[in-house]
């Protein structure tokens, strides 16, 4: 069975500072990995996904994530935070070996951006 | 183009009642998923449809929960004899196909269910 751990339920950064949201996965076979963002009263929106091509994945809104097999990590970063980045971020995995389609989500990290 | 839509946006019901939650996927998407998100948690998978058939219902918590997709488009999640623990946001997602590499799931805004 696969699982995802997001370290830090709340992260606060200053506007213009680096954003780093941590995600570690547990899976016998490296899975497909996703980052979703959820703005208040809105649906989940895909930021980026890793499907075993390039290990550094660029997404929307200036976000990127790097797949590190040795560390079983897929941390999300953005060089400079904007106020509009304040939201909840979810890391998710999907099995590559079983073909099971369901996403398994982490418990989320709420990002606050201070002016 | 239109995204995934869900109705109602909010549903308040009493313990023991029956509820139906509706999902309209993105046009042409053959795969449809239901998830449940409790307060402070990530979404949890309930069921996945490929076309009209339930390809994976391993996430349904018990037999009070049932979902259908009779024509391969709109889906209805049905909950019988609701309990207070069923209170959550129910999310629907669709993807273009069931192929894993095309498994980008697009989510609707959810239905917030409150069981009193």
mmCIF file of C-alpha atoms in Angstrom:
data_model
loop_
_atom_site.group_PDB
_atom_site.id
_atom_site.type_symbol
_atom_site.label_atom_id
_atom_site.label_comp_id
_atom_site.label_asym_id
_atom_site.label_seq_id
_atom_site.Cartn_x
_atom_site.Cartn_y
_atom_site.Cartn_z
ATOM 1 C CA UNK A 1 0.000 0.000 0.000
ATOM 2 C CA UNK A 2 1.175 3.485 -0.724
ATOM 3 C CA UNK A 3 0.972 6.529 1.485
ATOM 4 C CA UNK A 4 1.979 10.168 1.583
ATOM 5 C CA UNK A 5 3.263 12.231 4.480
ATOM 6 C CA UNK A 6 3.232 16.009 4.423
ATOM 7 C CA UNK A 7 5.450 17.468 7.107
ATOM 8 C CA UNK A 8 3.995 20.595 8.625
ATOM 9 C CA UNK A 9 0.266 21.213 8.644
ATOM 10 C CA UNK A 10 0.910 24.966 8.596
ATOM 11 C CA UNK A 11 3.706 26.907 6.927
ATOM 12 C CA UNK A 12 4.071 30.675 7.135
ATOM 13 C CA UNK A 13 6.398 32.695 4.904
ATOM 14 C CA UNK A 14 6.894 36.344 4.127
ATOM 15 C CA UNK A 15 5.951 37.722 0.747
ATOM 16 C CA UNK A 16 8.951 37.302 -1.555
ATOM 17 C CA UNK A 17 10.473 34.487 0.484
ATOM 18 C CA UNK A 18 11.124 30.921 -0.646
ATOM 19 C CA UNK A 19 8.240 28.496 -0.331
ATOM 20 C CA UNK A 20 9.100 24.894 0.589
ATOM 21 C CA UNK A 21 6.341 22.375 1.230
ATOM 22 C CA UNK A 22 7.477 18.857 2.074
ATOM 23 C CA UNK A 23 6.078 15.586 0.815
ATOM 24 C CA UNK A 24 7.422 12.078 1.350
ATOM 25 C CA UNK A 25 5.874 8.976 -0.120
ATOM 26 C CA UNK A 26 5.928 5.346 0.816
ATOM 27 C CA UNK A 27 5.625 2.869 -2.012
ATOM 28 C CA UNK A 28 7.419 -0.284 -3.094
ATOM 29 C CA UNK A 29 7.560 1.085 -6.639
ATOM 30 C CA UNK A 30 8.072 4.797 -7.326
ATOM 31 C CA UNK A 31 4.562 6.057 -7.984
ATOM 32 C CA UNK A 32 3.097 8.887 -9.977
ATOM 33 C CA UNK A 33 3.123 12.016 -7.810
ATOM 34 C CA UNK A 34 0.946 15.106 -7.827
ATOM 35 C CA UNK A 35 0.601 18.425 -6.096
ATOM 36 C CA UNK A 36 -2.847 20.004 -5.865
ATOM 37 C CA UNK A 37 -3.833 23.409 -4.468
ATOM 38 C CA UNK A 38 -7.155 24.216 -2.842
ATOM 39 C CA UNK A 39 -8.216 27.835 -2.507
ATOM 40 C CA UNK A 40 -11.026 28.663 -0.058
ATOM 41 C CA UNK A 41 -14.417 27.514 -1.327
ATOM 42 C CA UNK A 42 -12.906 26.198 -4.538
ATOM 43 C CA UNK A 43 -12.140 22.769 -5.942
ATOM 44 C CA UNK A 44 -8.720 21.154 -6.002
ATOM 45 C CA UNK A 45 -6.551 22.409 -8.842
ATOM 46 C CA UNK A 46 -3.586 20.488 -10.241
ATOM 47 C CA UNK A 47 -0.287 22.338 -9.826
ATOM 48 C CA UNK A 48 2.030 19.735 -11.319
ATOM 49 C CA UNK A 49 2.603 16.018 -11.727
ATOM 50 C CA UNK A 50 5.501 13.582 -11.989
ATOM 51 C CA UNK A 51 5.056 10.609 -14.307
ATOM 52 C CA UNK A 52 8.659 9.319 -14.526
ATOM 53 C CA UNK A 53 9.959 11.644 -17.216
ATOM 54 C CA UNK A 54 12.106 14.532 -15.957
ATOM 55 C CA UNK A 55 12.689 14.475 -12.194
ATOM 56 C CA UNK A 56 12.317 18.262 -11.948
ATOM 57 C CA UNK A 57 8.767 19.145 -12.774
ATOM 58 C CA UNK A 58 7.564 22.665 -13.448
ATOM 59 C CA UNK A 59 3.984 23.573 -12.776
ATOM 60 C CA UNK A 60 1.659 26.523 -12.861
ATOM 61 C CA UNK A 61 2.069 29.778 -10.938
ATOM 62 C CA UNK A 62 5.870 29.414 -10.712
ATOM 63 C CA UNK A 63 5.826 26.236 -8.624
ATOM 64 C CA UNK A 64 8.120 23.297 -9.207
ATOM 65 C CA UNK A 65 8.884 19.986 -7.519
ATOM 66 C CA UNK A 66 11.769 17.563 -7.672
ATOM 67 C CA UNK A 67 11.370 13.801 -7.473
ATOM 68 C CA UNK A 68 14.165 12.256 -5.386
ATOM 69 C CA UNK A 69 13.963 8.495 -5.334
ATOM 70 C CA UNK A 70 16.765 8.101 -2.789
ATOM 71 C CA UNK A 71 14.885 10.303 -0.347
ATOM 72 C CA UNK A 72 11.369 9.165 -1.399
ATOM 73 C CA UNK A 73 10.482 12.840 -1.577
ATOM 74 C CA UNK A 74 8.620 15.188 -3.868
ATOM 75 C CA UNK A 75 8.921 18.598 -2.200
ATOM 76 C CA UNK A 76 7.170 21.627 -3.700
ATOM 77 C CA UNK A 77 9.046 24.908 -4.041
ATOM 78 C CA UNK A 78 8.555 28.425 -5.318
ATOM 79 C CA UNK A 79 11.388 30.967 -5.265
ATOM 80 C CA UNK A 80 9.281 33.964 -4.267
ATOM 81 C CA UNK A 81 5.939 33.789 -2.488
ATOM 82 C CA UNK A 82 3.000 35.973 -3.490
ATOM 83 C CA UNK A 83 0.047 36.848 -1.311
ATOM 84 C CA UNK A 84 -2.142 34.974 -3.795
ATOM 85 C CA UNK A 85 -0.300 31.718 -2.990
ATOM 86 C CA UNK A 86 -2.061 31.478 0.368
ATOM 87 C CA UNK A 87 -4.039 28.248 0.161
ATOM 88 C CA UNK A 88 -3.994 24.595 1.190
ATOM 89 C CA UNK A 89 -1.627 22.318 -0.699
ATOM 90 C CA UNK A 90 -2.015 18.566 -1.047
ATOM 91 C CA UNK A 91 0.508 16.014 -2.210
ATOM 92 C CA UNK A 92 -0.931 12.850 -3.744
ATOM 93 C CA UNK A 93 0.254 9.555 -5.209
ATOM 94 C CA UNK A 94 -1.140 7.151 -7.749
ATOM 95 C CA UNK A 95 0.092 3.614 -8.187
ATOM 96 C CA UNK A 96 2.256 2.909 -11.215
ATOM 97 C CA UNK A 97 2.565 -0.838 -10.879
ATOM 98 C CA UNK A 98 -0.996 -1.901 -10.075
ATOM 99 C CA UNK A 99 -2.705 0.503 -12.420
ATOM 100 C CA UNK A 100 -5.041 1.500 -9.621
ATOM 101 C CA UNK A 101 -6.432 4.911 -10.504
ATOM 102 C CA UNK A 102 -7.314 6.238 -7.066
ATOM 103 C CA UNK A 103 -5.250 9.089 -5.673
ATOM 104 C CA UNK A 104 -3.983 8.811 -2.118
ATOM 105 C CA UNK A 105 -3.652 12.260 -0.580
ATOM 106 C CA UNK A 106 -1.613 13.634 2.262
ATOM 107 C CA UNK A 107 -3.310 15.561 5.033
ATOM 108 C CA UNK A 108 -2.395 18.900 3.503
ATOM 109 C CA UNK A 109 -0.270 21.938 4.345
ATOM 110 C CA UNK A 110 -1.847 25.336 4.804
ATOM 111 C CA UNK A 111 0.405 28.079 3.444
ATOM 112 C CA UNK A 112 0.146 31.542 4.918
ATOM 113 C CA UNK A 113 1.915 34.455 3.234
ATOM 114 C CA UNK A 114 2.659 37.427 5.430
ATOM 115 C CA UNK A 115 2.988 40.907 3.913
ATOM 116 C CA UNK B 1 -15.113 25.079 -21.176
ATOM 117 C CA UNK B 2 -17.193 23.844 -18.287
ATOM 118 C CA UNK B 3 -15.458 22.052 -15.459
ATOM 119 C CA UNK B 4 -16.797 19.404 -13.125
ATOM 120 C CA UNK B 5 -19.990 20.532 -11.465
ATOM 121 C CA UNK B 6 -21.628 19.188 -8.331
ATOM 122 C CA UNK B 7 -25.062 19.728 -6.890
ATOM 123 C CA UNK B 8 -26.151 20.695 -4.364
ATOM 124 C CA UNK B 9 -23.282 22.772 -3.050
ATOM 125 C CA UNK B 10 -24.595 22.313 0.481
ATOM 126 C CA UNK B 11 -26.876 19.668 1.942
ATOM 127 C CA UNK B 12 -28.151 19.565 5.492
ATOM 128 C CA UNK B 13 -30.031 16.473 6.568
ATOM 129 C CA UNK B 14 -31.082 14.665 9.708
ATOM 130 C CA UNK B 15 -29.583 11.482 11.030
ATOM 131 C CA UNK B 16 -31.192 8.461 9.420
ATOM 132 C CA UNK B 17 -32.276 10.214 6.234
ATOM 133 C CA UNK B 18 -31.341 9.307 2.664
ATOM 134 C CA UNK B 19 -29.336 11.716 0.470
ATOM 135 C CA UNK B 20 -28.247 11.877 -3.143
ATOM 136 C CA UNK B 21 -25.301 13.905 -4.389
ATOM 137 C CA UNK B 22 -24.859 14.595 -8.084
ATOM 138 C CA UNK B 23 -21.761 15.020 -10.229
ATOM 139 C CA UNK B 24 -21.514 16.251 -13.815
ATOM 140 C CA UNK B 25 -18.067 15.453 -15.202
ATOM 141 C CA UNK B 26 -16.213 17.304 -17.911
ATOM 142 C CA UNK B 27 -17.748 16.439 -21.274
ATOM 143 C CA UNK B 28 -15.996 13.496 -22.897
ATOM 144 C CA UNK B 29 -14.256 12.297 -19.746
ATOM 145 C CA UNK B 30 -14.782 8.582 -19.379
ATOM 146 C CA UNK B 31 -13.362 8.216 -15.879
ATOM 147 C CA UNK B 32 -15.154 9.572 -12.801
ATOM 148 C CA UNK B 33 -14.110 9.473 -9.155
ATOM 149 C CA UNK B 34 -15.723 10.230 -5.814
ATOM 150 C CA UNK B 35 -13.718 11.303 -2.773
ATOM 151 C CA UNK B 36 -14.661 12.393 0.733
ATOM 152 C CA UNK B 37 -12.831 15.153 2.592
ATOM 153 C CA UNK B 38 -13.297 15.494 6.318
ATOM 154 C CA UNK B 39 -12.341 18.677 8.128
ATOM 155 C CA UNK B 40 -8.583 19.131 8.290
ATOM 156 C CA UNK B 41 -7.862 16.064 6.171
ATOM 157 C CA UNK B 42 -6.947 15.289 2.601
ATOM 158 C CA UNK B 43 -9.522 13.734 0.293
ATOM 159 C CA UNK B 44 -10.116 9.997 0.702
ATOM 160 C CA UNK B 45 -11.006 7.844 -2.271
ATOM 161 C CA UNK B 46 -14.467 6.282 -2.383
ATOM 162 C CA UNK B 47 -15.165 4.885 -5.853
ATOM 163 C CA UNK B 48 -13.966 5.056 -9.466
ATOM 164 C CA UNK B 49 -16.053 4.582 -12.611
ATOM 165 C CA UNK B 50 -14.747 3.771 -16.050
ATOM 166 C CA UNK B 51 -17.697 4.402 -18.300
ATOM 167 C CA UNK B 52 -20.845 3.038 -16.700
ATOM 168 C CA UNK B 53 -19.178 0.451 -14.495
ATOM 169 C CA UNK B 54 -17.625 0.810 -11.073
ATOM 170 C CA UNK B 55 -14.044 -0.287 -11.698
ATOM 171 C CA UNK B 56 -12.908 0.203 -8.099
ATOM 172 C CA UNK B 57 -15.274 0.622 -5.135
ATOM 173 C CA UNK B 58 -12.751 -0.333 -2.494
ATOM 174 C CA UNK B 59 -13.027 3.029 -0.734
ATOM 175 C CA UNK B 60 -16.736 2.871 0.055
ATOM 176 C CA UNK B 61 -16.858 2.699 3.876
ATOM 177 C CA UNK B 62 -19.895 0.409 4.173
ATOM 178 C CA UNK B 63 -23.027 -0.737 2.391
ATOM 179 C CA UNK B 64 -24.892 2.471 3.197
ATOM 180 C CA UNK B 65 -22.910 4.109 0.418
ATOM 181 C CA UNK B 66 -23.698 3.426 -3.225
ATOM 182 C CA UNK B 67 -22.961 5.200 -6.493
ATOM 183 C CA UNK B 68 -24.247 4.883 -10.037
ATOM 184 C CA UNK B 69 -23.357 6.220 -13.443
ATOM 185 C CA UNK B 70 -26.025 4.711 -15.693
ATOM 186 C CA UNK B 71 -25.175 6.475 -18.957
ATOM 187 C CA UNK B 72 -21.466 6.953 -18.484
ATOM 188 C CA UNK B 73 -21.728 10.663 -17.774
ATOM 189 C CA UNK B 74 -23.560 12.009 -14.719
ATOM 190 C CA UNK B 75 -23.003 10.133 -11.485
ATOM 191 C CA UNK B 76 -25.014 10.040 -8.269
ATOM 192 C CA UNK B 77 -23.607 9.142 -4.866
ATOM 193 C CA UNK B 78 -26.297 7.761 -2.602
ATOM 194 C CA UNK B 79 -26.067 7.520 1.171
ATOM 195 C CA UNK B 80 -28.696 5.632 3.135
ATOM 196 C CA UNK B 81 -29.464 6.003 6.842
ATOM 197 C CA UNK B 82 -27.055 8.909 7.199
ATOM 198 C CA UNK B 83 -24.970 9.199 10.350
ATOM 199 C CA UNK B 84 -23.304 12.238 11.899
ATOM 200 C CA UNK B 85 -19.936 10.772 10.931
ATOM 201 C CA UNK B 86 -20.903 11.065 7.272
ATOM 202 C CA UNK B 87 -20.613 14.854 7.532
ATOM 203 C CA UNK B 88 -17.867 15.919 5.128
ATOM 204 C CA UNK B 89 -17.254 17.525 1.756
ATOM 205 C CA UNK B 90 -17.880 15.046 -1.036
ATOM 206 C CA UNK B 91 -15.688 15.693 -4.043
ATOM 207 C CA UNK B 92 -16.126 14.462 -7.562
ATOM 208 C CA UNK B 93 -13.362 14.346 -10.158
ATOM 209 C CA UNK B 94 -13.124 13.261 -13.766
ATOM 210 C CA UNK B 95 -10.277 12.382 -16.090
ATOM 211 C CA UNK B 96 -10.014 11.971 -19.818
ATOM 212 C CA UNK B 97 -9.556 8.230 -19.720
ATOM 213 C CA UNK B 98 -8.650 5.437 -17.396
ATOM 214 C CA UNK B 99 -5.087 5.314 -18.666
ATOM 215 C CA UNK B 100 -2.753 5.978 -15.786
ATOM 216 C CA UNK B 101 -0.558 8.423 -17.712
ATOM 217 C CA UNK B 102 -3.654 10.444 -18.561
ATOM 218 C CA UNK B 103 -4.912 10.227 -15.015
ATOM 219 C CA UNK B 104 -5.003 13.961 -14.408
ATOM 220 C CA UNK B 105 -8.070 14.263 -12.271
ATOM 221 C CA UNK B 106 -10.062 17.491 -12.444
ATOM 222 C CA UNK B 107 -12.069 18.194 -9.316
ATOM 223 C CA UNK B 108 -15.417 19.820 -8.770
ATOM 224 C CA UNK B 109 -16.111 22.309 -5.955
ATOM 225 C CA UNK B 110 -17.682 19.630 -3.784
ATOM 226 C CA UNK B 111 -20.911 19.134 -1.872
ATOM 227 C CA UNK B 112 -20.754 19.934 1.819
ATOM 228 C CA UNK B 113 -22.932 17.400 3.644
ATOM 229 C CA UNK B 114 -23.980 18.104 7.214
ATOM 230 C CA UNK B 115 -25.839 15.430 9.139
ATOM 231 C CA UNK B 116 -27.561 16.777 12.243
#
